[in-house]
Short mmCIF file of C-alpha atoms and ligand atoms in Angstrom, two decimals:
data_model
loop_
_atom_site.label_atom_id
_atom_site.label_comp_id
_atom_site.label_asym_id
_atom_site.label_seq_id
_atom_site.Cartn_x
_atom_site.Cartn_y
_atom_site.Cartn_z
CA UNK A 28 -34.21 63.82 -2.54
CA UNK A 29 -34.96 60.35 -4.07
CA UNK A 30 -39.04 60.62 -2.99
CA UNK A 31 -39.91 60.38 -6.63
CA UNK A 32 -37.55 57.09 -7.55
CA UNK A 33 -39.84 54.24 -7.97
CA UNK A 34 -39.83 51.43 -6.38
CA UNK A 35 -40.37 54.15 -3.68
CA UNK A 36 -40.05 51.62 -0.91
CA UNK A 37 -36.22 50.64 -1.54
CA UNK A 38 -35.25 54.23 -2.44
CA UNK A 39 -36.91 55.49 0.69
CA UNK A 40 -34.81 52.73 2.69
CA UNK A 41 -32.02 53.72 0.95
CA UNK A 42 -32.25 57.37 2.05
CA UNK A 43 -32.22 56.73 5.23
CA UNK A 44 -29.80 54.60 5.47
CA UNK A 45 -27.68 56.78 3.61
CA UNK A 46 -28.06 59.12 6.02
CA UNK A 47 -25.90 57.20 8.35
CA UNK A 48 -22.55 57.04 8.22
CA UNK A 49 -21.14 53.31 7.75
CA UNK A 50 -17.80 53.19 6.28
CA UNK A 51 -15.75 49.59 6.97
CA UNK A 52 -15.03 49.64 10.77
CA UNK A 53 -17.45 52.10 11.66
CA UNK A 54 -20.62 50.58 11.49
CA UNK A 55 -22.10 50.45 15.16
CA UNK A 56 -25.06 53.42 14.19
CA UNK A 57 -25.96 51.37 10.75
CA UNK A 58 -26.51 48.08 12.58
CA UNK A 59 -28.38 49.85 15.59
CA UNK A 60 -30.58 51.44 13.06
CA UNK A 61 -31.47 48.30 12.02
CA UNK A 62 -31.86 46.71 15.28
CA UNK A 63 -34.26 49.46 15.77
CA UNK A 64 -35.81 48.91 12.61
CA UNK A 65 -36.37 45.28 13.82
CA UNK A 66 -37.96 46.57 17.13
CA UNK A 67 -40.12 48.84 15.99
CA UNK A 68 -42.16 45.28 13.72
CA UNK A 69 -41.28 43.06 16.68
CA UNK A 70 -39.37 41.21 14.00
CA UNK A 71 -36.95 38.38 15.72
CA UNK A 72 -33.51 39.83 15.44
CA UNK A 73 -29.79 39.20 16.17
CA UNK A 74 -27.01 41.46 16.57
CA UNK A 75 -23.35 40.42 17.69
CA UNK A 76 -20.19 42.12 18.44
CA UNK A 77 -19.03 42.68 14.89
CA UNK A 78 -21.59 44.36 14.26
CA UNK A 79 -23.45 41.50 11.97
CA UNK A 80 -27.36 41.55 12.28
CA UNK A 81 -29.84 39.31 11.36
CA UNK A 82 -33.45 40.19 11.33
CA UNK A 83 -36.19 37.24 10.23
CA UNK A 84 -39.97 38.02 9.54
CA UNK A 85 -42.63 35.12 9.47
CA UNK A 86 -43.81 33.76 6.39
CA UNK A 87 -46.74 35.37 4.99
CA UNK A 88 -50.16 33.17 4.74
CA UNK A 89 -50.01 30.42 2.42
CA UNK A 90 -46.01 30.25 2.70
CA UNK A 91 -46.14 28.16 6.21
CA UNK A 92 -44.57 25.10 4.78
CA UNK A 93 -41.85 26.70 2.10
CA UNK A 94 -38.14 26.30 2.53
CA UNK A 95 -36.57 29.72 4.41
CA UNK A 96 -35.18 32.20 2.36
CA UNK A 97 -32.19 33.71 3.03
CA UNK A 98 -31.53 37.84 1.61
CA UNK A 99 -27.72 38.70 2.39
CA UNK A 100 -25.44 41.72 1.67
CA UNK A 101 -23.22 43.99 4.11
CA UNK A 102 -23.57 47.14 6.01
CA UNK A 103 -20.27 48.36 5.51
CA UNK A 104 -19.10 50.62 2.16
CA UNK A 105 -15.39 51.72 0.85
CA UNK A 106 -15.56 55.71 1.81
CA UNK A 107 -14.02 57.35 -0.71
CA UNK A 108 -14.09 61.24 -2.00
CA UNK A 109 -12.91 63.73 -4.18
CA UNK A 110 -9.94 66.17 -3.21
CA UNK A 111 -12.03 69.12 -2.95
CA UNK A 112 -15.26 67.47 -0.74
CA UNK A 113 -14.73 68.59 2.72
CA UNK A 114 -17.03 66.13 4.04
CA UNK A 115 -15.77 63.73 7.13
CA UNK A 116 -17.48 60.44 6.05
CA UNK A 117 -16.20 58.63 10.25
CA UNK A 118 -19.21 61.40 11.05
CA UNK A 119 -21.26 63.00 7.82
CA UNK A 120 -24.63 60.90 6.27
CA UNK A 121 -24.32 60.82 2.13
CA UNK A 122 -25.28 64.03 0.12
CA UNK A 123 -27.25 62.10 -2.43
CA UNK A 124 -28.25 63.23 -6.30
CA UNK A 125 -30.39 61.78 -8.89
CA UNK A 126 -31.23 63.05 -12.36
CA UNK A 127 -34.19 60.33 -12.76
CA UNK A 128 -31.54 57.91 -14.87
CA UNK A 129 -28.51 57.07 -11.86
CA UNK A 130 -28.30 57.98 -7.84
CA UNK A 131 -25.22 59.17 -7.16
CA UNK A 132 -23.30 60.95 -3.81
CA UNK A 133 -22.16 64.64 -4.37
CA UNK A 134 -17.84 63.98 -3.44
CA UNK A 135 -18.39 61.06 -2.16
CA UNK A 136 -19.30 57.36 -2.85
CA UNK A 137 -22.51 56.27 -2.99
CA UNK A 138 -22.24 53.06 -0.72
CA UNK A 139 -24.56 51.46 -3.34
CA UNK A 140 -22.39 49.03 -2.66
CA UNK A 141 -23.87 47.50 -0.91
CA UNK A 142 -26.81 50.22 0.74
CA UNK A 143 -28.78 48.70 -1.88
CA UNK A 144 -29.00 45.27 -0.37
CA UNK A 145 -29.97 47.27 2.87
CA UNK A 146 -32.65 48.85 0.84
CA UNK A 147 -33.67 45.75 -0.65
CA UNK A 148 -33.63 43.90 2.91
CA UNK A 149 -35.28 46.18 4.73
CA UNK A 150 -38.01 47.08 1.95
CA UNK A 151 -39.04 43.28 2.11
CA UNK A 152 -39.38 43.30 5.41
CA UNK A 153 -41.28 46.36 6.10
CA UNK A 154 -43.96 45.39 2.94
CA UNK A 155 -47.28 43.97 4.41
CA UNK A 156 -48.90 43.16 0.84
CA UNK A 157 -45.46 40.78 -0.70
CA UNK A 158 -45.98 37.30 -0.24
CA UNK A 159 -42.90 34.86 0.86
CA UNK A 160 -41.40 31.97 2.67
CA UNK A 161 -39.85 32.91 6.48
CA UNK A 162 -37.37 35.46 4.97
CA UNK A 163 -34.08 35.62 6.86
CA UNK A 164 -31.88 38.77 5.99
CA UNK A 165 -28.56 39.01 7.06
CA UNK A 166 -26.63 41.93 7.05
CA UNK A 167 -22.54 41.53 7.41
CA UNK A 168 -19.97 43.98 8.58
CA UNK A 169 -16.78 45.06 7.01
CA UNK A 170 -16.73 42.75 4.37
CA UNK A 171 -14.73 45.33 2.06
CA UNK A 172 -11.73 44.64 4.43
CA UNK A 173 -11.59 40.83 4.12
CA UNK A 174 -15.62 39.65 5.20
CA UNK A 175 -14.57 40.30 8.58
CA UNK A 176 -18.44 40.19 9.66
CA UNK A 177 -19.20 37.09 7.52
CA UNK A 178 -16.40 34.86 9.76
CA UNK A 179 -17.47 35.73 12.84
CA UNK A 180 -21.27 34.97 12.30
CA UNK A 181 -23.22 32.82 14.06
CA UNK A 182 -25.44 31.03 11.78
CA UNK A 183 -27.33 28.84 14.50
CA UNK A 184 -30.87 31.42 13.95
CA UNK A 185 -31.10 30.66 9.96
CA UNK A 186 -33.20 27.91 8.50
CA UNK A 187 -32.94 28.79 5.28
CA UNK A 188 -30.77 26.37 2.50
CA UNK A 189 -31.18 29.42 0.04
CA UNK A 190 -29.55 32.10 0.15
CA UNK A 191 -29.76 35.18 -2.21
CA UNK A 192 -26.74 37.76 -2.44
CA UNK A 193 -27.28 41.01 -3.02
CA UNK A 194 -23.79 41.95 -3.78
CA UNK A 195 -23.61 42.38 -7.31
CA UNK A 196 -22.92 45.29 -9.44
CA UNK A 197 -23.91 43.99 -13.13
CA UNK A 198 -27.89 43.22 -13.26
CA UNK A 199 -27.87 40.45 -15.55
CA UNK A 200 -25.10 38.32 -14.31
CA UNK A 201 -25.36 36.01 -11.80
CA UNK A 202 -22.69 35.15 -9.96
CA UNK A 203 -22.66 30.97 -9.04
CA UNK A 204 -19.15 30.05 -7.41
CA UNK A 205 -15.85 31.95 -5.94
CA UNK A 206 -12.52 30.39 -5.77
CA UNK A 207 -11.29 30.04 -1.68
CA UNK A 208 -8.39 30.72 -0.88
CA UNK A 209 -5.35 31.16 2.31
CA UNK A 210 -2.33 33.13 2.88
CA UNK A 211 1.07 30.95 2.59
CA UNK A 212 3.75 33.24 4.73
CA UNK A 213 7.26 32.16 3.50
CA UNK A 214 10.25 32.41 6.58
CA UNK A 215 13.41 31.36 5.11
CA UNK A 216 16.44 31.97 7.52
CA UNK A 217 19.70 34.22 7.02
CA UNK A 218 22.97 34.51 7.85
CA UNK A 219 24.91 37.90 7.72
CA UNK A 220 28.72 38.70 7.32
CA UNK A 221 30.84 41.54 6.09
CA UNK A 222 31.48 42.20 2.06
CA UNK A 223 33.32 44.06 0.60
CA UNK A 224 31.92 45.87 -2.29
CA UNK A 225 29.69 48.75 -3.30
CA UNK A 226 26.30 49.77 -2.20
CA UNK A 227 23.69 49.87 -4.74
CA UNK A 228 20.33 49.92 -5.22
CA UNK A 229 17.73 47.88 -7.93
CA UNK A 230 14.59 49.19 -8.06
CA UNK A 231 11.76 47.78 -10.42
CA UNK A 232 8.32 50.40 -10.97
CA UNK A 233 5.54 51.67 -12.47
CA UNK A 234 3.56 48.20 -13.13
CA UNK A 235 -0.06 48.71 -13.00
CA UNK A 236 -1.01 45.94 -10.29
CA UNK A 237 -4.51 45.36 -9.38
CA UNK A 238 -6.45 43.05 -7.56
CA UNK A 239 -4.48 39.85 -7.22
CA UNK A 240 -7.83 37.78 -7.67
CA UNK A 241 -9.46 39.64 -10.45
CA UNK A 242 -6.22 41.01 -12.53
CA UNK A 243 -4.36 37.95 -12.12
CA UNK A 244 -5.17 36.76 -16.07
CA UNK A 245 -3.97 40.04 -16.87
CA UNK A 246 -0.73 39.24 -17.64
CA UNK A 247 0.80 42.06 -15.05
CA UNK A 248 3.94 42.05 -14.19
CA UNK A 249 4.64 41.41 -10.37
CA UNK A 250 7.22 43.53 -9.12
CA UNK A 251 9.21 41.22 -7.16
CA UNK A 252 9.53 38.46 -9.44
CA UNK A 253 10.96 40.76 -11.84
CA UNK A 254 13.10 42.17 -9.49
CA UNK A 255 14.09 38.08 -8.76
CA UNK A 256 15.35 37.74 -12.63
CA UNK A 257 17.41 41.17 -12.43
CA UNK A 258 19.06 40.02 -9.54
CA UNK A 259 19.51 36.59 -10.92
CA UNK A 260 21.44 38.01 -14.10
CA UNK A 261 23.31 40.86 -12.26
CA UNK A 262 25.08 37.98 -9.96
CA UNK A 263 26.29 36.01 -12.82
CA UNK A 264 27.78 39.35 -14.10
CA UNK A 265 29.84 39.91 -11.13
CA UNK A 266 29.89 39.02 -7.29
CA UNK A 267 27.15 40.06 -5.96
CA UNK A 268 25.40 39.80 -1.88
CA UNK A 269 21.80 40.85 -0.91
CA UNK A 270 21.47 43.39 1.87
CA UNK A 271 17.86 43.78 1.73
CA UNK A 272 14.82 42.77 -0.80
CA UNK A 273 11.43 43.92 -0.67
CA UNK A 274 8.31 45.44 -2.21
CA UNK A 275 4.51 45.28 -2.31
CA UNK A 276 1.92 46.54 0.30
CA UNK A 277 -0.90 44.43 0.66
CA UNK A 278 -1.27 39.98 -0.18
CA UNK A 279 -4.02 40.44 -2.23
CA UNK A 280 -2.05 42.94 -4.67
CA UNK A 281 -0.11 42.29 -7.49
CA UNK A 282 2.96 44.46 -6.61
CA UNK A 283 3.31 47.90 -8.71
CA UNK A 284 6.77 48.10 -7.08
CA UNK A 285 9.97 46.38 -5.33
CA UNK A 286 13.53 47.37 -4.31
CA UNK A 287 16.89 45.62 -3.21
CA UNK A 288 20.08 46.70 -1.90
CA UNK A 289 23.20 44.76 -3.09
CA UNK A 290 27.23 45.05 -2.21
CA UNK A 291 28.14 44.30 -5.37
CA UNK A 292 32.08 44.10 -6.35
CA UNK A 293 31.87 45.69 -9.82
CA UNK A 294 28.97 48.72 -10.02
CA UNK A 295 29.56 49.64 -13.47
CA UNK A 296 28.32 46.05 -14.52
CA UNK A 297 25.23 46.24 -12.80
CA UNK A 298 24.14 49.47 -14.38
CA UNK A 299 24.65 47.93 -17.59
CA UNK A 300 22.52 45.07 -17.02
CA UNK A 301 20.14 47.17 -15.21
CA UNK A 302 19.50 49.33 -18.54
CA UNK A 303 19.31 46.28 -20.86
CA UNK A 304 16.95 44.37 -18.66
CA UNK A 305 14.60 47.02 -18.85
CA UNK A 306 14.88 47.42 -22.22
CA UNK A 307 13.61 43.73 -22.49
CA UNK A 308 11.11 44.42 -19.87
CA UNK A 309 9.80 47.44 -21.95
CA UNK A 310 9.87 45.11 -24.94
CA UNK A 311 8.07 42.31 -23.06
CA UNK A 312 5.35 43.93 -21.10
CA UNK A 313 4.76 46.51 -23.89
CA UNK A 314 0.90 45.31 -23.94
CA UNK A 315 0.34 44.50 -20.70
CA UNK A 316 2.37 47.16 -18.35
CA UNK A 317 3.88 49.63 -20.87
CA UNK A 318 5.38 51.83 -18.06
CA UNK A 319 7.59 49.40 -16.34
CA UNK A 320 11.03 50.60 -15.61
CA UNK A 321 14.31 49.28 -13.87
CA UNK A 322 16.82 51.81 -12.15
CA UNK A 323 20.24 51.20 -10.47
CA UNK A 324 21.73 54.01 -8.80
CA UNK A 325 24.78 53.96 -5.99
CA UNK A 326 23.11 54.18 -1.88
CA UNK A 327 24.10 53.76 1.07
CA UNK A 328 24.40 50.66 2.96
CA UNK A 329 21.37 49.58 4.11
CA UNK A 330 21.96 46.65 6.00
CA UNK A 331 25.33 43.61 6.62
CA UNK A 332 25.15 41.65 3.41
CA UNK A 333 23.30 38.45 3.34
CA UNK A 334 26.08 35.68 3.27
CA UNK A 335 26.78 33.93 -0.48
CA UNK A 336 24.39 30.93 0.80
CA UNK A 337 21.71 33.20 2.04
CA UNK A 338 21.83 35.11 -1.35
CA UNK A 339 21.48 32.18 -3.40
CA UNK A 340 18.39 30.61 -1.40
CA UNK A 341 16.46 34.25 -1.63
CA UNK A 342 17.36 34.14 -5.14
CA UNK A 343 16.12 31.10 -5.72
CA UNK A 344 12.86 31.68 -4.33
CA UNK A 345 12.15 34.40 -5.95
CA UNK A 346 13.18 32.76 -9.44
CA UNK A 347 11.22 29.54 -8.91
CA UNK A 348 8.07 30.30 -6.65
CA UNK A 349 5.29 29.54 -8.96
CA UNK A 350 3.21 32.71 -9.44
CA UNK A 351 0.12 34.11 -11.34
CA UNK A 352 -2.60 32.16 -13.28
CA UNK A 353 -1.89 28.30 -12.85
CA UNK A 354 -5.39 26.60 -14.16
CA UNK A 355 -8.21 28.14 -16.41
CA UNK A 356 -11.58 26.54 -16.04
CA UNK A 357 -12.66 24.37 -18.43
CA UNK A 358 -16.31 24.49 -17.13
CA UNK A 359 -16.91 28.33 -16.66
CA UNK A 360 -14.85 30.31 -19.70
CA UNK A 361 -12.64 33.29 -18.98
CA UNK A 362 -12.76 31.83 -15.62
CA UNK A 363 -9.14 32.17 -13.58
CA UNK A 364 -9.55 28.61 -11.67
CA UNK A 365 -6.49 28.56 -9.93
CA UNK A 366 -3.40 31.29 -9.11
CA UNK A 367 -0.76 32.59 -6.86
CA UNK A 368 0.32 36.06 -6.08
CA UNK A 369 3.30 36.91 -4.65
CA UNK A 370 1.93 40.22 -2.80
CA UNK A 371 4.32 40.86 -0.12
CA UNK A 372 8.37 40.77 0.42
CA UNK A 373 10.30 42.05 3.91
CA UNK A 374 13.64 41.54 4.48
CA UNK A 375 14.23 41.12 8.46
CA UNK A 376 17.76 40.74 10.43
CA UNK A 377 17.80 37.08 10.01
CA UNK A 378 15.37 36.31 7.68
CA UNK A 379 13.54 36.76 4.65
CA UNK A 380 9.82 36.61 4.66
CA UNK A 381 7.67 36.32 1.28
CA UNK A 382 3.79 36.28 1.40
CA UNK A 383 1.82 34.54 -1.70
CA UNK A 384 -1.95 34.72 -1.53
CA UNK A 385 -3.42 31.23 -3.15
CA UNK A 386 -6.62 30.58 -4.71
CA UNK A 387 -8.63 28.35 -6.45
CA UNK A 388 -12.17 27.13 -7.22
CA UNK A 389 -11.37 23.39 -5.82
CA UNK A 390 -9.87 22.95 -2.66
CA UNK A 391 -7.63 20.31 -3.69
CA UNK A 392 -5.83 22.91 -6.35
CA UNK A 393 -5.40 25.15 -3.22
CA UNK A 394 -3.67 22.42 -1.36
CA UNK A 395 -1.76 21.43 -4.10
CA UNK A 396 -0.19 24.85 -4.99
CA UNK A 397 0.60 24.98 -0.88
CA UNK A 398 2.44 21.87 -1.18
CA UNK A 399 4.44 22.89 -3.76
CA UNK A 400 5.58 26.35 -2.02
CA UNK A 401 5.75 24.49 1.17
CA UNK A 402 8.47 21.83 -0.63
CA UNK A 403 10.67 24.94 -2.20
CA UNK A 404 10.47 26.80 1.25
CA UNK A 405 11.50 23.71 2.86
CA UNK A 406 14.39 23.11 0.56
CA UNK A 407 15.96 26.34 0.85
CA UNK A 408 15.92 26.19 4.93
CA UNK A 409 12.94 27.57 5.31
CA UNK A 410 8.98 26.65 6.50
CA UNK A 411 5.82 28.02 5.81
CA UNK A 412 2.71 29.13 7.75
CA UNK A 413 -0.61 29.09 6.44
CA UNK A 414 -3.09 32.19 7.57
CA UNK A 415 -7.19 33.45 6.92
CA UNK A 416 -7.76 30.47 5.07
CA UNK A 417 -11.50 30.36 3.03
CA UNK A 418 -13.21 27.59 1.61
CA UNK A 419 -14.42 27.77 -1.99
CA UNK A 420 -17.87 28.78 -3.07
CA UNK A 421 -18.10 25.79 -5.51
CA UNK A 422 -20.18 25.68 -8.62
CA UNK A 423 -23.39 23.73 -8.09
CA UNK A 424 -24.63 21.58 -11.41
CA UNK A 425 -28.16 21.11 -9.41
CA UNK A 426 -28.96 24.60 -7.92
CA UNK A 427 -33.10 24.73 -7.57
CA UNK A 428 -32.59 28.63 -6.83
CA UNK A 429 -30.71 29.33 -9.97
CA UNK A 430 -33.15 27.06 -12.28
CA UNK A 431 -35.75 29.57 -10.51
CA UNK A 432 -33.90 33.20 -10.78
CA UNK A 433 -33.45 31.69 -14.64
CA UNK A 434 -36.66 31.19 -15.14
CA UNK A 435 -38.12 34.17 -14.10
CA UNK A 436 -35.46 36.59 -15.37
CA UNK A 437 -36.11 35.34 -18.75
CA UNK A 438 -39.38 35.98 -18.41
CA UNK A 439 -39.54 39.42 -17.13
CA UNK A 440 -36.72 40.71 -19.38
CA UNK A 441 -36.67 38.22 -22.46
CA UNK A 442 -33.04 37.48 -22.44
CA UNK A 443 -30.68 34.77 -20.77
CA UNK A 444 -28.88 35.50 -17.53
CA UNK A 445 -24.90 35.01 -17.66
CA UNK A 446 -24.00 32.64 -14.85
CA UNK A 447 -20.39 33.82 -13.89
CA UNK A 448 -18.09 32.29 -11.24
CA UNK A 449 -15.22 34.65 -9.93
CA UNK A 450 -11.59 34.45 -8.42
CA UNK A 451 -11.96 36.79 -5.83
CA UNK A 452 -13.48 35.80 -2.87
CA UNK A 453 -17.02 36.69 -1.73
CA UNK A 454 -19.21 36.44 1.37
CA UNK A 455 -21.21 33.64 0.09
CA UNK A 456 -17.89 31.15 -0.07
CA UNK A 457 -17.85 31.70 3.62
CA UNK A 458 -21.61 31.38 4.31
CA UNK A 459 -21.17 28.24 2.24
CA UNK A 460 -18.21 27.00 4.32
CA UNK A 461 -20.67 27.76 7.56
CA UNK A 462 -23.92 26.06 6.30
CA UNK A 463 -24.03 22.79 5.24
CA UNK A 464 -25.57 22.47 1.65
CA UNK A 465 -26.07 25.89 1.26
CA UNK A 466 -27.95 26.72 -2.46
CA UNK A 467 -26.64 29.95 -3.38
CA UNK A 468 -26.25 32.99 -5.84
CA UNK A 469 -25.18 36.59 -5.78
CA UNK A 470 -27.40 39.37 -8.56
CA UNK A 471 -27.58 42.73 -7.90
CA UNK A 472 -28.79 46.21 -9.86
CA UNK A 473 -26.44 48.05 -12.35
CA UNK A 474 -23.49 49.75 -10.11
CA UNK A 475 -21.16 51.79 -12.07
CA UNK A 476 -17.47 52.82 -10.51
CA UNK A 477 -18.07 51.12 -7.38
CA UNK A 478 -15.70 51.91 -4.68
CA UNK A 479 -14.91 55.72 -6.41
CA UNK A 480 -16.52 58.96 -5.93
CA UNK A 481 -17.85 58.17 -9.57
CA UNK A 482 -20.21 55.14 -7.93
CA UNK A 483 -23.61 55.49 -9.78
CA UNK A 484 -26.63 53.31 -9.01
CA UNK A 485 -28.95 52.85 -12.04
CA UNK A 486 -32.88 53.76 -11.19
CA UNK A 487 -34.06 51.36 -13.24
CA UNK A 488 -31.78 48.75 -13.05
CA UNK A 489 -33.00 48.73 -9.34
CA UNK A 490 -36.90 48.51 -10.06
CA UNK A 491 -35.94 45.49 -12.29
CA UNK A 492 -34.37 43.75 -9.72
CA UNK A 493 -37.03 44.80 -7.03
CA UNK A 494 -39.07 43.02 -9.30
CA UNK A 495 -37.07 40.19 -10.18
CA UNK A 496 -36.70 39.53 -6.09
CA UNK A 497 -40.16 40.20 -5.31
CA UNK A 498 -41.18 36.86 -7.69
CA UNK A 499 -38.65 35.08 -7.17
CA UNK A 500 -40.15 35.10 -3.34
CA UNK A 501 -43.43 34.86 -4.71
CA UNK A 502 -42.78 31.83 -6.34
CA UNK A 503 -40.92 30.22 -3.10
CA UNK A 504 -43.65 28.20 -2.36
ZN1 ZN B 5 -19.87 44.85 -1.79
#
């Protein structure tokens, strides 16, 4: 399908490994084809467990003495597909279209994300007439469900100090830092006794969410924090115990949604409240989440209240945990530096459990915003344990490989490249973590609508970057 897509090499790679099937968790057959790929050129080769291989080819004549290079993106893609495709993407290759312009997969997305850096990866290191330093590509698993590959690898077989990234989606851009981050999980104990009182239940909805690392400056409500002020004002109206409290699905996303059932002694005072705080929500979030709504309606009991101690301490977390953007950079603009999300509530028999998901671009904010929800957890009864902690890709003033990626992608397309940092995390903050002085930078072709059966890979965008890659290399000496 793609035979007449220049550079034929990488589309050609591409093909075939579309033609496997390599959604997260599922890529055993995409890292044995590349095991066999590395077989086949008697090219020294890794595979472990997870699923991560590494394949290294010799550097061409002339190159002997040049610092390693290191080529990195993942196996794994986010399998996603339109109601009506009847396609089972656990067992079914890619149906892929071009027009000449984009590459696209007929229901289904393309994987471009990150195929391409397979494409890229393998076309290097099948070409006999590219010069280049010992080239070292790595290929990851499942980094779209939380770089599982990338923390398990062994980096003991790389020599390389470089290492380019090939998991980009906007040519152009290159991509110089990442914010770490870890997981704070909030316990705070509760005691339970009988109230008297009606059952009702406070629902907050239809925020828009996203990605707690890459939304956060968005100014998006967060369901549960919301929630926290209703129930704040409702138990100044009248007497008021917690049953249960909860909301949100996953840490890293800003909650579209969160719920709580009170015993409340007066109903008809909560409903009240209820409609005129979401009135001033509606006012408030009129830019920003325009379809926010708060509901009361009567329920059934859902659980012994909460005791009036254990009400106030739940309260009070949830009206003074800091959350959202907390530092901008001053060094990168537009760039979130550090932030909190509270993603996930749950209510248990005897205690409350709130998960906030920390980042930042300096370790030292990171620890900082722990201590502080550490000291409120503590003070209400509680204590906190830290999970999948990351270390921060931090921005390098001195990068040689950025000076050189510069340099020659203002001379092959006449403009400046936009060196970005992001919030979210990426593979190369943990590679960075692993290896010791690690000179680093993510680029990639054009991508549009990654991770949706919309995902188009731009033809051209790709041959520019072949290019761009292919001197950079050349240059490596
Ligand atoms: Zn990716």
């Amino acid at each position: 399908m793609l035979e007449k897509l220049e550079p034929k090499c990488v589309f050609n790679w591409f093909e075939k490994f579309c033609a496997i099937p390599h959604g997260s968790r599922n890529t055993k057959a995409a890292a044995d084809f590349v095991v066999r790929f590395a077989e086949e050129r008697r090219l020294e080769h890794y595979c472990d467990a997870a699923d991560n291989v590494i394949v290294i080819k010799p550097a061409t004549a002339g190159y002997e003495g040049a610092e390693p290079v290191i080529l990195q993106g993942h196996l794994d893609m986010v399998c996603a597909q339109t109601p009506s495709c009847t396609k089972n993407l656990e067992t079914d290759g890619l149906t892929l279209r071009t027009d000449g312009k984009n590459v696209w997969a007929d229901g289904t997305t393309l994987g471009g994300d990150d195929g391409i850096a397979v494409a890229f990866g393998l076309a290097l290191l099948d070409a006999d007439d590219l010069p280049h330093p010992r080239l070292e590509v790595v290929l990851t698993s499942d980094e779209e469900i939380g770089m599982l590959g990338a923390a398990v690898l062994d980096v003991s077989p790389l020599q390389g100090r470089k290492l380019l990234n090939l998991d980009s989606e906007d040519e152009g851009v290159f991509t110089t830092g990442c914010a770490g981050g870890v997981m704070a999980v909030c316990r705070i104990p509760l005691r339970r006794e009988p109230f008297s009182g009606e059952s009702w239940e406070l629902s907050v909805t239809g925020l828009l969410g996203g990605h707690s690392g890459e939304m956060i400056d968005r100014g998006r409500g967060n369901a549960m924090l919301l929630l926290g002020r209703l129930l704040r004002k409702l138990e100044t109206a009248t007497a008021l115990r917690l049953q249960i409290v909860e909301g949100g699905e996953k840490d890293n996303a800003i909650p579209v949604s969160a719920r709580a059932v009170v015993s409340a002694a007066d109903g008809a005072v909560l409903e009240k409240a209820a409609a005129a705080f979401d009135a001033e929500l509606k006012a408030e979030y009129r830019i920003a989440d325009p379809d926010v709504q708060v509901a009361a309606h009567r329920c059934d009991a859902a659980a012994v209240p909460m005791d009036e101690d254990s009400t106030r301490r739940v309260l009070c977390l949830l009206a003074c945990i800091p959350n959202g953007v907390q530092e901008r950079s001053m060094e990168i603009p537009g760039l979130t530096q550090t932030s909190l999300n509270l993603g996930i509530l749950r209510t248990e028999e005897t205690a409350l459990c709130a998960t906030t998901c920390i980042r930042s671009s300096f370790a030292s904010q990171k620890e900082m915003l722990v201590d502080r929800v550490s000291c409120l957890t503590e003070q209400l009864g509680g204590s906190v344990e830290l999970t999948g902690d990351y270390p921060a890709w931090e921005f390098r003033p001195d990068s040689p490989l950025r000076t050189l990626m510069t340099e020659v992608y203002r001379e092959q397309s006449g403009r400046e490249p936009e060196i970005a940092a992001i919030h979210g995390g990426v593979e190369c903050g943990l590679l960075s973590g692993k290896i010791p002085g690690l000179d680093c930078i993510s680029c990639g072709p054009d991508i549009a609508d990654v991770h949706t059966p919309q995902e188009k890979l731009d033809v051209e965008s790709t041959a520019r970057t072949w290019r761009l890659l292919t001197e950079v290399l050349r240059r490596s000496k």
